[in-house]
Amino acid sequence: MASSFPSVSELVSGAQQLYGQMFGGEAARVAVCAPGRVNLIGEHTDYNEGFVLPMALPLVTVVVGSEISSQNVTLVTAASDADEPQRLDLCLSSDGSSLSPGLPRWANYVKGVIQHYRAPPVPGFRAVIATSVPLGGGLSSSASLEVAFYTFLQQLKPDDGNQVSKAVACQQAEHTHAGVPCGIMDQFVSVLGREGHALLIDCRSLDATHIPLGDPGLVILITDSNVRHSLSCSEYPMRRRQCEEAASILGKDSLRDATMKDLEEARGRMNDVIYRRACHVIEEIERTVQAAEALKRGAYKEFGMLMVASHNSLRDLYEVSCRELDELVSAAMEVDGVFGSRMTGGGFGGCTVTLLLTQAIEKTIQHIQEKYSGSPTFYVTTPSQGAQILSLP
């Protein structure tokens, strides 16, 4: 059975209640939300200036709060999985000096957004954070928090409203304060997502094209393996360095500029690991473009085949899958009505994403539960809206 998750209004209500408890019965005056995302295809291509095809999820992070007259900031998270303490008090300096990362880790994303906000100085405020995006599950709870908080700051002190610059500022926050050298995809789709559409992003030019994915006969099933392998922290930056090494050997600015012909000609000048990493990226960029075209045509079988090819490449060439993710993909592909399935996110645990007919949901979930060695969590989703300002009662 698929998990239910709280609606946006339920999250806002809970956050408002906590705000009142923390701040003497006062009511927050601003409410915003921003979604997590699932990447349909195009994995580990964003930091190689390639293409990605994510969609925004109905799973969101909500921020409620109010501006105050001092330079003080109080942050409270309602996320039970967040590290302690769940409240942080700090003071913003009038000279704009840096907010240093530290503990709790969840607050570093907010500190980074404050630091990179494009209309400084940020005024003092109180805010409560609530989320339905599972933390650490590969659905980009971090970008959801960053974009939600940036949207919150826009209500306190508006910037110029440029959405691409907003996404880039949130990406910079993750680089400098969370220490994760992520690509632009997660923040971009959290800002620009549209209901009923996937988003094809050119990670070099930052051009984005909305691709219709609103067929009522289709759904996206996200299956959380509920496995988190600690490898992901060290392996992600290593993969990035390996890609940079491959591009350097090929004499290219990035692997976006490389072809398989280039790679084969240079094979003798790189070790087997670097070759395999580059092979995945070059082929995955091409797969993503093909997948977007297939989606436009409604060619769901073709799209599904490309998803499976992507998973196999991530497993064999990029080596970021794991036994649990492979089990989930294999089980999903055994069910009639499933077009394609693959791991999604950085890897080493987290989630798979599956495209299937609406009528096949129950039997797919049942079959995966029977076959999978762990205890999965299921989310049945459709493409949703990007960051929004919410009305308060």
mmCIF file of C-alpha atoms in Angstrom:
data_model
loop_
_atom_site.group_PDB
_atom_site.id
_atom_site.type_symbol
_atom_site.label_atom_id
_atom_site.label_comp_id
_atom_site.label_asym_id
_atom_site.label_seq_id
_atom_site.Cartn_x
_atom_site.Cartn_y
_atom_site.Cartn_z
ATOM 1 C CA MET A 1 0.000 0.000 0.000
ATOM 2 C CA ALA A 2 1.288 3.453 -0.907
ATOM 3 C CA SER A 3 2.133 5.799 1.951
ATOM 4 C CA SER A 4 -0.019 8.832 2.469
ATOM 5 C CA PHE A 5 1.805 12.057 3.173
ATOM 6 C CA PRO A 6 0.515 15.261 4.769
ATOM 7 C CA SER A 7 -1.059 17.831 2.472
ATOM 8 C CA VAL A 8 0.389 21.326 2.184
ATOM 9 C CA SER A 9 -2.463 22.696 4.291
ATOM 10 C CA GLU A 10 -1.802 20.094 7.009
ATOM 11 C CA LEU A 11 1.890 21.003 7.052
ATOM 12 C CA VAL A 12 1.057 24.715 7.293
ATOM 13 C CA SER A 13 -1.432 24.084 10.096
ATOM 14 C CA GLY A 14 1.102 22.048 12.079
ATOM 15 C CA ALA A 15 3.842 24.640 11.522
ATOM 16 C CA GLN A 16 1.509 27.465 12.593
ATOM 17 C CA GLN A 17 0.611 25.574 15.744
ATOM 18 C CA LEU A 18 4.295 25.029 16.598
ATOM 19 C CA TYR A 19 5.027 28.700 15.827
ATOM 20 C CA GLY A 20 2.380 29.743 18.334
ATOM 21 C CA GLN A 21 3.792 27.387 20.967
ATOM 22 C CA MET A 22 7.350 28.649 20.471
ATOM 23 C CA PHE A 23 6.555 32.355 20.289
ATOM 24 C CA GLY A 24 3.929 33.089 22.920
ATOM 25 C CA GLY A 25 0.781 32.427 20.948
ATOM 26 C CA GLU A 26 1.785 34.751 18.109
ATOM 27 C CA ALA A 27 0.663 33.805 14.566
ATOM 28 C CA ALA A 28 3.075 33.699 11.624
ATOM 29 C CA ARG A 29 2.361 36.227 8.895
ATOM 30 C CA VAL A 30 4.085 34.534 5.933
ATOM 31 C CA ALA A 31 3.804 30.983 4.565
ATOM 32 C CA VAL A 32 5.574 29.458 1.546
ATOM 33 C CA CYS A 33 6.444 26.019 0.228
ATOM 34 C CA ALA A 34 8.824 24.406 -2.248
ATOM 35 C CA PRO A 35 8.802 20.825 -3.530
ATOM 36 C CA GLY A 36 11.245 17.972 -3.497
ATOM 37 C CA ARG A 37 11.952 16.340 -6.815
ATOM 38 C CA VAL A 38 12.425 13.024 -8.499
ATOM 39 C CA ASN A 39 14.709 12.722 -11.487
ATOM 40 C CA LEU A 40 13.130 10.644 -14.249
ATOM 41 C CA ILE A 41 16.389 10.280 -16.191
ATOM 42 C CA GLY A 42 19.745 12.051 -16.482
ATOM 43 C CA GLU A 43 21.717 10.989 -13.402
ATOM 44 C CA HIS A 44 25.130 12.496 -12.568
ATOM 45 C CA THR A 45 24.920 14.569 -15.760
ATOM 46 C CA ASP A 46 24.089 17.936 -14.188
ATOM 47 C CA TYR A 47 27.574 18.678 -12.859
ATOM 48 C CA ASN A 48 28.896 17.608 -16.275
ATOM 49 C CA GLU A 49 26.879 20.396 -17.945
ATOM 50 C CA GLY A 50 24.539 17.855 -19.552
ATOM 51 C CA PHE A 51 20.759 17.399 -19.619
ATOM 52 C CA VAL A 52 18.456 16.198 -16.845
ATOM 53 C CA LEU A 53 14.723 15.452 -16.794
ATOM 54 C CA PRO A 54 13.295 15.812 -13.269
ATOM 55 C CA MET A 55 9.808 16.668 -12.040
ATOM 56 C CA ALA A 56 8.639 18.472 -8.911
ATOM 57 C CA LEU A 57 6.831 16.345 -6.330
ATOM 58 C CA PRO A 58 3.739 16.891 -4.174
ATOM 59 C CA LEU A 59 6.127 16.310 -1.239
ATOM 60 C CA VAL A 60 7.116 19.783 -0.007
ATOM 61 C CA THR A 61 8.928 21.825 2.618
ATOM 62 C CA VAL A 62 6.845 24.566 4.223
ATOM 63 C CA VAL A 63 8.214 27.653 5.990
ATOM 64 C CA VAL A 64 5.980 29.873 8.126
ATOM 65 C CA GLY A 65 7.286 32.929 9.905
ATOM 66 C CA SER A 66 7.369 36.660 10.463
ATOM 67 C CA GLU A 67 9.833 39.525 10.237
ATOM 68 C CA ILE A 68 10.915 41.078 13.554
ATOM 69 C CA SER A 69 12.434 44.472 14.311
ATOM 70 C CA SER A 70 15.812 43.232 15.614
ATOM 71 C CA GLN A 71 18.647 41.445 13.759
ATOM 72 C CA ASN A 72 17.911 38.231 15.624
ATOM 73 C CA VAL A 73 16.889 35.027 13.873
ATOM 74 C CA THR A 74 15.142 32.035 15.427
ATOM 75 C CA LEU A 75 14.789 28.852 13.373
ATOM 76 C CA VAL A 76 12.742 25.852 14.453
ATOM 77 C CA THR A 77 12.312 22.604 12.542
ATOM 78 C CA ALA A 78 9.397 20.239 13.012
ATOM 79 C CA ALA A 79 11.223 17.452 11.127
ATOM 80 C CA SER A 80 11.662 14.594 13.600
ATOM 81 C CA ASP A 81 14.567 13.146 11.570
ATOM 82 C CA ALA A 82 16.584 16.376 11.693
ATOM 83 C CA ASP A 83 19.653 16.446 13.923
ATOM 84 C CA GLU A 84 19.501 18.184 17.316
ATOM 85 C CA PRO A 85 18.975 20.854 18.408
ATOM 86 C CA GLN A 86 15.735 21.526 16.550
ATOM 87 C CA ARG A 87 15.856 25.205 17.486
ATOM 88 C CA LEU A 88 18.652 27.616 16.595
ATOM 89 C CA ASP A 89 19.046 31.260 17.615
ATOM 90 C CA LEU A 90 21.538 33.517 15.879
ATOM 91 C CA CYS A 91 22.165 37.188 15.216
ATOM 92 C CA LEU A 92 22.669 38.662 11.750
ATOM 93 C CA SER A 93 25.552 41.099 11.568
ATOM 94 C CA SER A 94 24.870 44.461 9.989
ATOM 95 C CA ASP A 95 28.100 44.265 7.962
ATOM 96 C CA GLY A 96 26.986 41.087 6.144
ATOM 97 C CA SER A 97 29.787 38.932 7.547
ATOM 98 C CA SER A 98 29.556 35.217 6.954
ATOM 99 C CA LEU A 99 27.326 32.815 8.873
ATOM 100 C CA SER A 100 29.589 29.851 9.547
ATOM 101 C CA PRO A 101 28.315 26.313 9.032
ATOM 102 C CA GLY A 102 28.147 24.115 12.105
ATOM 103 C CA LEU A 103 25.621 22.189 14.171
ATOM 104 C CA PRO A 104 22.770 21.475 13.755
ATOM 105 C CA ARG A 105 23.422 20.404 10.177
ATOM 106 C CA TRP A 106 19.876 21.136 8.961
ATOM 107 C CA ALA A 107 20.380 24.830 9.738
ATOM 108 C CA ASN A 108 23.410 25.073 7.424
ATOM 109 C CA TYR A 109 21.109 25.083 4.398
ATOM 110 C CA VAL A 110 19.245 28.072 5.830
ATOM 111 C CA LYS A 111 22.476 29.876 6.764
ATOM 112 C CA GLY A 112 23.705 29.358 3.208
ATOM 113 C CA VAL A 113 20.531 30.808 1.721
ATOM 114 C CA ILE A 114 20.760 33.854 3.999
ATOM 115 C CA GLN A 115 24.408 34.292 2.958
ATOM 116 C CA HIS A 116 23.649 34.081 -0.769
ATOM 117 C CA TYR A 117 20.319 35.950 -0.746
ATOM 118 C CA ARG A 118 20.356 38.436 -3.595
ATOM 119 C CA ALA A 119 18.862 41.445 -1.778
ATOM 120 C CA PRO A 120 20.966 41.855 1.384
ATOM 121 C CA PRO A 121 20.851 42.659 4.190
ATOM 122 C CA VAL A 122 18.294 40.112 5.387
ATOM 123 C CA PRO A 123 16.067 41.384 8.230
ATOM 124 C CA GLY A 124 15.607 39.487 11.489
ATOM 125 C CA PHE A 125 12.828 36.902 11.600
ATOM 126 C CA ARG A 126 11.303 33.910 13.320
ATOM 127 C CA ALA A 127 10.470 30.833 11.275
ATOM 128 C CA VAL A 128 9.239 27.264 11.597
ATOM 129 C CA ILE A 129 10.055 24.585 9.019
ATOM 130 C CA ALA A 130 7.888 21.517 8.328
ATOM 131 C CA THR A 131 8.354 18.976 5.545
ATOM 132 C CA SER A 132 6.877 15.895 3.926
ATOM 133 C CA VAL A 133 10.052 15.230 1.900
ATOM 134 C CA PRO A 134 11.882 12.261 3.489
ATOM 135 C CA LEU A 135 15.304 13.383 4.709
ATOM 136 C CA GLY A 136 18.197 11.627 2.976
ATOM 137 C CA GLY A 137 15.943 9.637 0.657
ATOM 138 C CA GLY A 138 17.227 11.013 -2.640
ATOM 139 C CA LEU A 139 14.176 13.235 -3.229
ATOM 140 C CA SER A 140 16.107 16.431 -2.545
ATOM 141 C CA SER A 141 14.911 17.505 0.861
ATOM 142 C CA SER A 142 17.913 19.876 0.892
ATOM 143 C CA ALA A 143 16.943 21.802 -2.270
ATOM 144 C CA SER A 144 13.333 21.850 -1.099
ATOM 145 C CA LEU A 145 14.456 23.529 2.139
ATOM 146 C CA GLU A 146 16.786 25.954 0.361
ATOM 147 C CA VAL A 147 14.204 27.068 -2.190
ATOM 148 C CA ALA A 148 11.423 27.302 0.411
ATOM 149 C CA PHE A 149 13.617 29.484 2.591
ATOM 150 C CA TYR A 150 14.687 31.690 -0.302
ATOM 151 C CA THR A 151 11.003 32.124 -1.185
ATOM 152 C CA PHE A 152 10.315 33.042 2.453
ATOM 153 C CA LEU A 153 13.054 35.708 2.406
ATOM 154 C CA GLN A 154 11.573 37.105 -0.814
ATOM 155 C CA GLN A 155 8.397 37.896 1.147
ATOM 156 C CA LEU A 156 10.362 39.757 3.824
ATOM 157 C CA LYS A 157 12.659 41.689 1.484
ATOM 158 C CA PRO A 158 11.958 41.167 -2.244
ATOM 159 C CA ASP A 159 14.804 40.593 -4.698
ATOM 160 C CA ASP A 160 14.502 41.138 -8.472
ATOM 161 C CA GLY A 161 12.432 37.960 -8.911
ATOM 162 C CA ASN A 162 14.810 36.285 -11.382
ATOM 163 C CA GLN A 163 14.029 32.579 -11.037
ATOM 164 C CA VAL A 164 17.244 31.235 -12.565
ATOM 165 C CA SER A 165 19.357 33.436 -10.281
ATOM 166 C CA LYS A 166 17.274 32.228 -7.328
ATOM 167 C CA ALA A 167 18.034 28.595 -8.167
ATOM 168 C CA VAL A 168 21.755 29.375 -8.578
ATOM 169 C CA ALA A 169 21.864 31.173 -5.207
ATOM 170 C CA CYS A 170 20.299 28.106 -3.538
ATOM 171 C CA GLN A 171 22.865 25.851 -5.266
ATOM 172 C CA GLN A 172 25.667 28.088 -3.945
ATOM 173 C CA ALA A 173 24.202 27.755 -0.450
ATOM 174 C CA GLU A 174 24.577 23.983 -0.657
ATOM 175 C CA HIS A 175 28.162 24.275 -1.932
ATOM 176 C CA THR A 176 29.395 26.694 0.713
ATOM 177 C CA HIS A 177 27.414 25.723 3.812
ATOM 178 C CA ALA A 178 26.478 22.051 3.367
ATOM 179 C CA GLY A 179 29.742 21.170 1.624
ATOM 180 C CA VAL A 180 27.996 19.305 -1.205
ATOM 181 C CA PRO A 181 29.263 20.129 -4.739
ATOM 182 C CA CYS A 182 25.816 19.494 -6.266
ATOM 183 C CA GLY A 183 24.705 20.380 -9.780
ATOM 184 C CA ILE A 184 21.873 22.804 -10.491
ATOM 185 C CA MET A 185 19.059 20.308 -11.160
ATOM 186 C CA ASP A 186 17.458 20.015 -7.717
ATOM 187 C CA GLN A 187 17.164 23.721 -6.991
ATOM 188 C CA PHE A 188 16.119 24.490 -10.568
ATOM 189 C CA VAL A 189 13.122 22.159 -10.667
ATOM 190 C CA SER A 190 12.088 23.135 -7.119
ATOM 191 C CA VAL A 191 11.840 26.733 -8.377
ATOM 192 C CA LEU A 192 10.476 26.137 -11.893
ATOM 193 C CA GLY A 193 8.457 22.926 -11.656
ATOM 194 C CA ARG A 194 4.993 22.918 -13.226
ATOM 195 C CA GLU A 195 1.997 20.722 -12.532
ATOM 196 C CA GLY A 196 1.542 18.010 -15.189
ATOM 197 C CA HIS A 197 5.035 18.530 -16.648
ATOM 198 C CA ALA A 198 8.566 17.201 -16.350
ATOM 199 C CA LEU A 199 11.346 19.762 -16.831
ATOM 200 C CA LEU A 200 14.149 19.240 -19.344
ATOM 201 C CA ILE A 201 17.073 21.301 -18.075
ATOM 202 C CA ASP A 202 20.178 22.154 -20.057
ATOM 203 C CA CYS A 203 22.655 22.424 -17.190
ATOM 204 C CA ARG A 204 25.100 24.443 -19.282
ATOM 205 C CA SER A 205 22.853 27.183 -20.681
ATOM 206 C CA LEU A 206 20.270 26.874 -17.859
ATOM 207 C CA ASP A 207 17.515 26.798 -20.467
ATOM 208 C CA ALA A 208 14.514 24.782 -19.334
ATOM 209 C CA THR A 209 11.669 23.228 -21.329
ATOM 210 C CA HIS A 210 8.452 21.949 -19.771
ATOM 211 C CA ILE A 211 7.629 18.498 -21.180
ATOM 212 C CA PRO A 212 3.969 17.394 -20.780
ATOM 213 C CA LEU A 213 3.503 14.411 -18.453
ATOM 214 C CA GLY A 214 -0.151 14.756 -17.568
ATOM 215 C CA ASP A 215 -1.661 11.590 -19.072
ATOM 216 C CA PRO A 216 -4.288 10.496 -16.479
ATOM 217 C CA GLY A 217 -3.531 6.858 -17.305
ATOM 218 C CA LEU A 218 0.055 7.223 -16.020
ATOM 219 C CA VAL A 219 1.625 7.672 -12.611
ATOM 220 C CA ILE A 220 5.113 7.834 -11.169
ATOM 221 C CA LEU A 221 5.791 5.368 -8.365
ATOM 222 C CA ILE A 222 8.638 6.295 -6.048
ATOM 223 C CA THR A 223 9.912 3.412 -3.961
ATOM 224 C CA ASP A 224 12.130 4.301 -1.016
ATOM 225 C CA SER A 225 14.491 1.417 -0.276
ATOM 226 C CA ASN A 226 14.839 2.816 3.277
ATOM 227 C CA VAL A 227 18.544 2.084 2.924
ATOM 228 C CA ARG A 228 21.151 4.811 3.414
ATOM 229 C CA HIS A 229 24.710 3.682 2.712
ATOM 230 C CA SER A 230 27.299 6.052 4.186
ATOM 231 C CA LEU A 231 29.399 5.687 1.024
ATOM 232 C CA SER A 232 27.372 8.434 -0.655
ATOM 233 C CA CYS A 233 29.158 11.231 1.256
ATOM 234 C CA SER A 234 32.620 10.313 -0.039
ATOM 235 C CA GLU A 235 31.711 8.747 -3.373
ATOM 236 C CA TYR A 236 29.756 11.702 -4.813
ATOM 237 C CA PRO A 237 32.703 14.136 -4.802
ATOM 238 C CA MET A 238 34.953 11.327 -6.041
ATOM 239 C CA ARG A 239 32.701 10.746 -9.083
ATOM 240 C CA ARG A 240 32.796 14.440 -9.822
ATOM 241 C CA ARG A 241 36.605 14.482 -9.715
ATOM 242 C CA GLN A 242 36.744 11.415 -11.979
ATOM 243 C CA CYS A 243 34.559 13.175 -14.544
ATOM 244 C CA GLU A 244 36.752 16.264 -14.416
ATOM 245 C CA GLU A 245 39.819 14.070 -14.961
ATOM 246 C CA ALA A 246 38.177 12.413 -17.974
ATOM 247 C CA ALA A 247 37.266 15.794 -19.481
ATOM 248 C CA SER A 248 40.829 17.008 -18.940
ATOM 249 C CA ILE A 249 42.314 13.946 -20.700
ATOM 250 C CA LEU A 250 39.883 14.504 -23.588
ATOM 251 C CA GLY A 251 40.818 18.200 -23.779
ATOM 252 C CA LYS A 252 37.208 19.261 -23.144
ATOM 253 C CA ASP A 253 35.753 21.844 -20.777
ATOM 254 C CA SER A 254 33.282 19.208 -19.608
ATOM 255 C CA LEU A 255 31.998 15.789 -20.662
ATOM 256 C CA ARG A 256 29.036 17.576 -22.294
ATOM 257 C CA ASP A 257 31.408 18.322 -25.199
ATOM 258 C CA ALA A 258 32.661 14.739 -25.567
ATOM 259 C CA THR A 259 31.419 12.001 -27.891
ATOM 260 C CA MET A 260 31.841 8.254 -27.625
ATOM 261 C CA LYS A 261 34.231 8.517 -30.602
ATOM 262 C CA ASP A 262 36.388 10.958 -28.585
ATOM 263 C CA LEU A 263 36.336 8.597 -25.630
ATOM 264 C CA GLU A 264 37.301 5.504 -27.624
ATOM 265 C CA GLU A 265 40.193 7.352 -29.264
ATOM 266 C CA ALA A 266 41.510 8.411 -25.827
ATOM 267 C CA ARG A 267 40.918 5.088 -24.089
ATOM 268 C CA GLY A 268 44.620 4.228 -23.969
ATOM 269 C CA ARG A 269 45.325 7.460 -22.053
ATOM 270 C CA MET A 270 42.994 6.783 -19.120
ATOM 271 C CA ASN A 271 42.479 3.974 -16.666
ATOM 272 C CA ASP A 272 39.460 1.709 -16.836
ATOM 273 C CA VAL A 273 37.586 3.434 -13.996
ATOM 274 C CA ILE A 274 37.854 6.896 -15.589
ATOM 275 C CA TYR A 275 36.774 5.406 -18.930
ATOM 276 C CA ARG A 276 33.676 3.809 -17.429
ATOM 277 C CA ARG A 277 32.661 6.983 -15.577
ATOM 278 C CA ALA A 278 32.953 9.036 -18.762
ATOM 279 C CA CYS A 279 31.136 6.390 -20.794
ATOM 280 C CA HIS A 280 28.130 6.590 -18.471
ATOM 281 C CA VAL A 281 27.960 10.380 -18.576
ATOM 282 C CA ILE A 282 28.329 10.722 -22.355
ATOM 283 C CA GLU A 283 25.689 8.066 -23.032
ATOM 284 C CA GLU A 284 23.366 9.301 -20.264
ATOM 285 C CA ILE A 285 23.308 12.820 -21.711
ATOM 286 C CA GLU A 286 22.195 11.374 -25.052
ATOM 287 C CA ARG A 287 19.643 9.085 -23.357
ATOM 288 C CA THR A 288 18.085 12.049 -21.572
ATOM 289 C CA VAL A 289 17.565 13.994 -24.797
ATOM 290 C CA GLN A 290 16.043 10.894 -26.416
ATOM 291 C CA ALA A 291 13.789 10.336 -23.395
ATOM 292 C CA ALA A 292 12.412 13.893 -23.527
ATOM 293 C CA GLU A 293 11.569 13.429 -27.210
ATOM 294 C CA ALA A 294 9.894 10.084 -26.452
ATOM 295 C CA LEU A 295 7.810 11.688 -23.713
ATOM 296 C CA LYS A 296 6.657 14.433 -26.087
ATOM 297 C CA ARG A 297 5.439 11.740 -28.489
ATOM 298 C CA GLY A 298 3.771 9.710 -25.775
ATOM 299 C CA ALA A 299 6.174 6.836 -26.568
ATOM 300 C CA TYR A 300 6.123 5.447 -23.027
ATOM 301 C CA LYS A 301 7.636 2.053 -23.895
ATOM 302 C CA GLU A 302 10.637 3.764 -25.456
ATOM 303 C CA PHE A 303 10.919 6.069 -22.453
ATOM 304 C CA GLY A 304 10.807 3.067 -20.115
ATOM 305 C CA MET A 305 13.564 1.243 -22.033
ATOM 306 C CA LEU A 306 15.768 4.317 -21.674
ATOM 307 C CA MET A 307 15.085 4.381 -17.912
ATOM 308 C CA VAL A 308 16.243 0.777 -17.567
ATOM 309 C CA ALA A 309 19.336 1.449 -19.703
ATOM 310 C CA SER A 310 20.111 4.381 -17.404
ATOM 311 C CA HIS A 311 19.853 2.178 -14.316
ATOM 312 C CA ASN A 312 22.098 -0.508 -15.815
ATOM 313 C CA SER A 313 24.698 2.111 -16.677
ATOM 314 C CA LEU A 314 24.578 3.606 -13.169
ATOM 315 C CA ARG A 315 25.009 0.086 -11.765
ATOM 316 C CA ASP A 316 27.770 -1.162 -14.073
ATOM 317 C CA LEU A 317 29.680 1.900 -15.319
ATOM 318 C CA TYR A 318 29.148 4.583 -12.680
ATOM 319 C CA GLU A 319 28.903 2.091 -9.815
ATOM 320 C CA VAL A 320 26.520 4.089 -7.630
ATOM 321 C CA SER A 321 23.712 1.550 -7.299
ATOM 322 C CA CYS A 322 23.469 -1.110 -4.591
ATOM 323 C CA ARG A 323 21.880 -4.506 -4.123
ATOM 324 C CA GLU A 324 18.670 -3.049 -2.676
ATOM 325 C CA LEU A 325 18.090 -0.631 -5.566
ATOM 326 C CA ASP A 326 18.823 -3.372 -8.108
ATOM 327 C CA GLU A 327 16.252 -5.616 -6.392
ATOM 328 C CA LEU A 328 13.597 -2.896 -6.539
ATOM 329 C CA VAL A 329 14.152 -2.184 -10.233
ATOM 330 C CA SER A 330 14.208 -5.870 -11.137
ATOM 331 C CA ALA A 331 10.955 -6.543 -9.256
ATOM 332 C CA ALA A 332 9.156 -3.560 -10.809
ATOM 333 C CA MET A 333 10.110 -4.615 -14.332
ATOM 334 C CA GLU A 334 8.482 -8.033 -13.825
ATOM 335 C CA VAL A 335 4.994 -6.486 -13.652
ATOM 336 C CA ASP A 336 2.668 -5.917 -16.620
ATOM 337 C CA GLY A 337 1.858 -2.229 -17.016
ATOM 338 C CA VAL A 338 5.305 -1.041 -15.905
ATOM 339 C CA PHE A 339 7.156 0.854 -18.647
ATOM 340 C CA GLY A 340 10.461 1.493 -16.920
ATOM 341 C CA SER A 341 12.236 1.757 -13.572
ATOM 342 C CA ARG A 342 15.594 3.027 -12.344
ATOM 343 C CA MET A 343 17.469 4.248 -9.317
ATOM 344 C CA THR A 344 17.203 7.994 -8.839
ATOM 345 C CA GLY A 345 19.392 10.434 -6.951
ATOM 346 C CA GLY A 346 23.039 10.158 -5.981
ATOM 347 C CA GLY A 347 22.911 6.424 -5.305
ATOM 348 C CA PHE A 348 24.029 3.941 -2.616
ATOM 349 C CA GLY A 349 20.444 3.677 -1.343
ATOM 350 C CA GLY A 350 17.513 6.027 -1.461
ATOM 351 C CA CYS A 351 14.803 5.616 -4.052
ATOM 352 C CA THR A 352 13.811 4.140 -7.375
ATOM 353 C CA VAL A 353 11.440 5.824 -9.815
ATOM 354 C CA THR A 354 9.020 3.809 -11.939
ATOM 355 C CA LEU A 355 6.734 4.868 -14.811
ATOM 356 C CA LEU A 356 3.609 2.737 -14.975
ATOM 357 C CA LEU A 357 -0.066 2.594 -15.857
ATOM 358 C CA THR A 358 -2.401 3.845 -13.141
ATOM 359 C CA GLN A 359 -4.234 0.510 -13.213
ATOM 360 C CA ALA A 360 -0.999 -1.354 -12.375
ATOM 361 C CA ILE A 361 -0.250 0.454 -9.101
ATOM 362 C CA GLU A 362 -1.594 -2.128 -6.660
ATOM 363 C CA LYS A 363 -0.088 -5.210 -8.292
ATOM 364 C CA THR A 364 3.273 -3.445 -8.720
ATOM 365 C CA ILE A 365 3.442 -2.472 -5.050
ATOM 366 C CA GLN A 366 2.384 -5.974 -3.999
ATOM 367 C CA HIS A 367 4.962 -7.640 -6.242
ATOM 368 C CA ILE A 368 7.791 -5.399 -5.024
ATOM 369 C CA GLN A 369 6.851 -6.100 -1.406
ATOM 370 C CA GLU A 370 6.997 -9.830 -2.086
ATOM 371 C CA LYS A 371 10.346 -9.682 -3.872
ATOM 372 C CA TYR A 372 12.268 -7.017 -1.936
ATOM 373 C CA SER A 373 14.421 -8.149 0.974
ATOM 374 C CA GLY A 374 13.878 -4.898 2.905
ATOM 375 C CA SER A 375 10.888 -2.777 3.975
ATOM 376 C CA PRO A 376 10.108 -0.280 1.208
ATOM 377 C CA THR A 377 7.966 2.854 1.377
ATOM 378 C CA PHE A 378 5.875 3.774 -1.668
ATOM 379 C CA TYR A 379 4.736 7.184 -2.930
ATOM 380 C CA VAL A 380 2.345 7.448 -5.875
ATOM 381 C CA THR A 381 2.966 10.850 -7.456
ATOM 382 C CA THR A 382 2.351 13.072 -10.452
ATOM 383 C CA PRO A 383 4.330 16.169 -11.560
ATOM 384 C CA SER A 384 3.584 19.103 -9.277
ATOM 385 C CA GLN A 385 4.059 22.858 -8.928
ATOM 386 C CA GLY A 386 7.328 24.565 -8.002
ATOM 387 C CA ALA A 387 7.794 27.036 -5.137
ATOM 388 C CA GLN A 388 4.669 28.897 -4.064
ATOM 389 C CA ILE A 389 3.517 31.632 -1.709
ATOM 390 C CA LEU A 390 0.687 30.322 0.453
ATOM 391 C CA SER A 391 -2.241 32.194 1.946
ATOM 392 C CA LEU A 392 -2.753 32.034 5.702
ATOM 393 C CA PRO A 393 -6.186 32.011 7.357
#
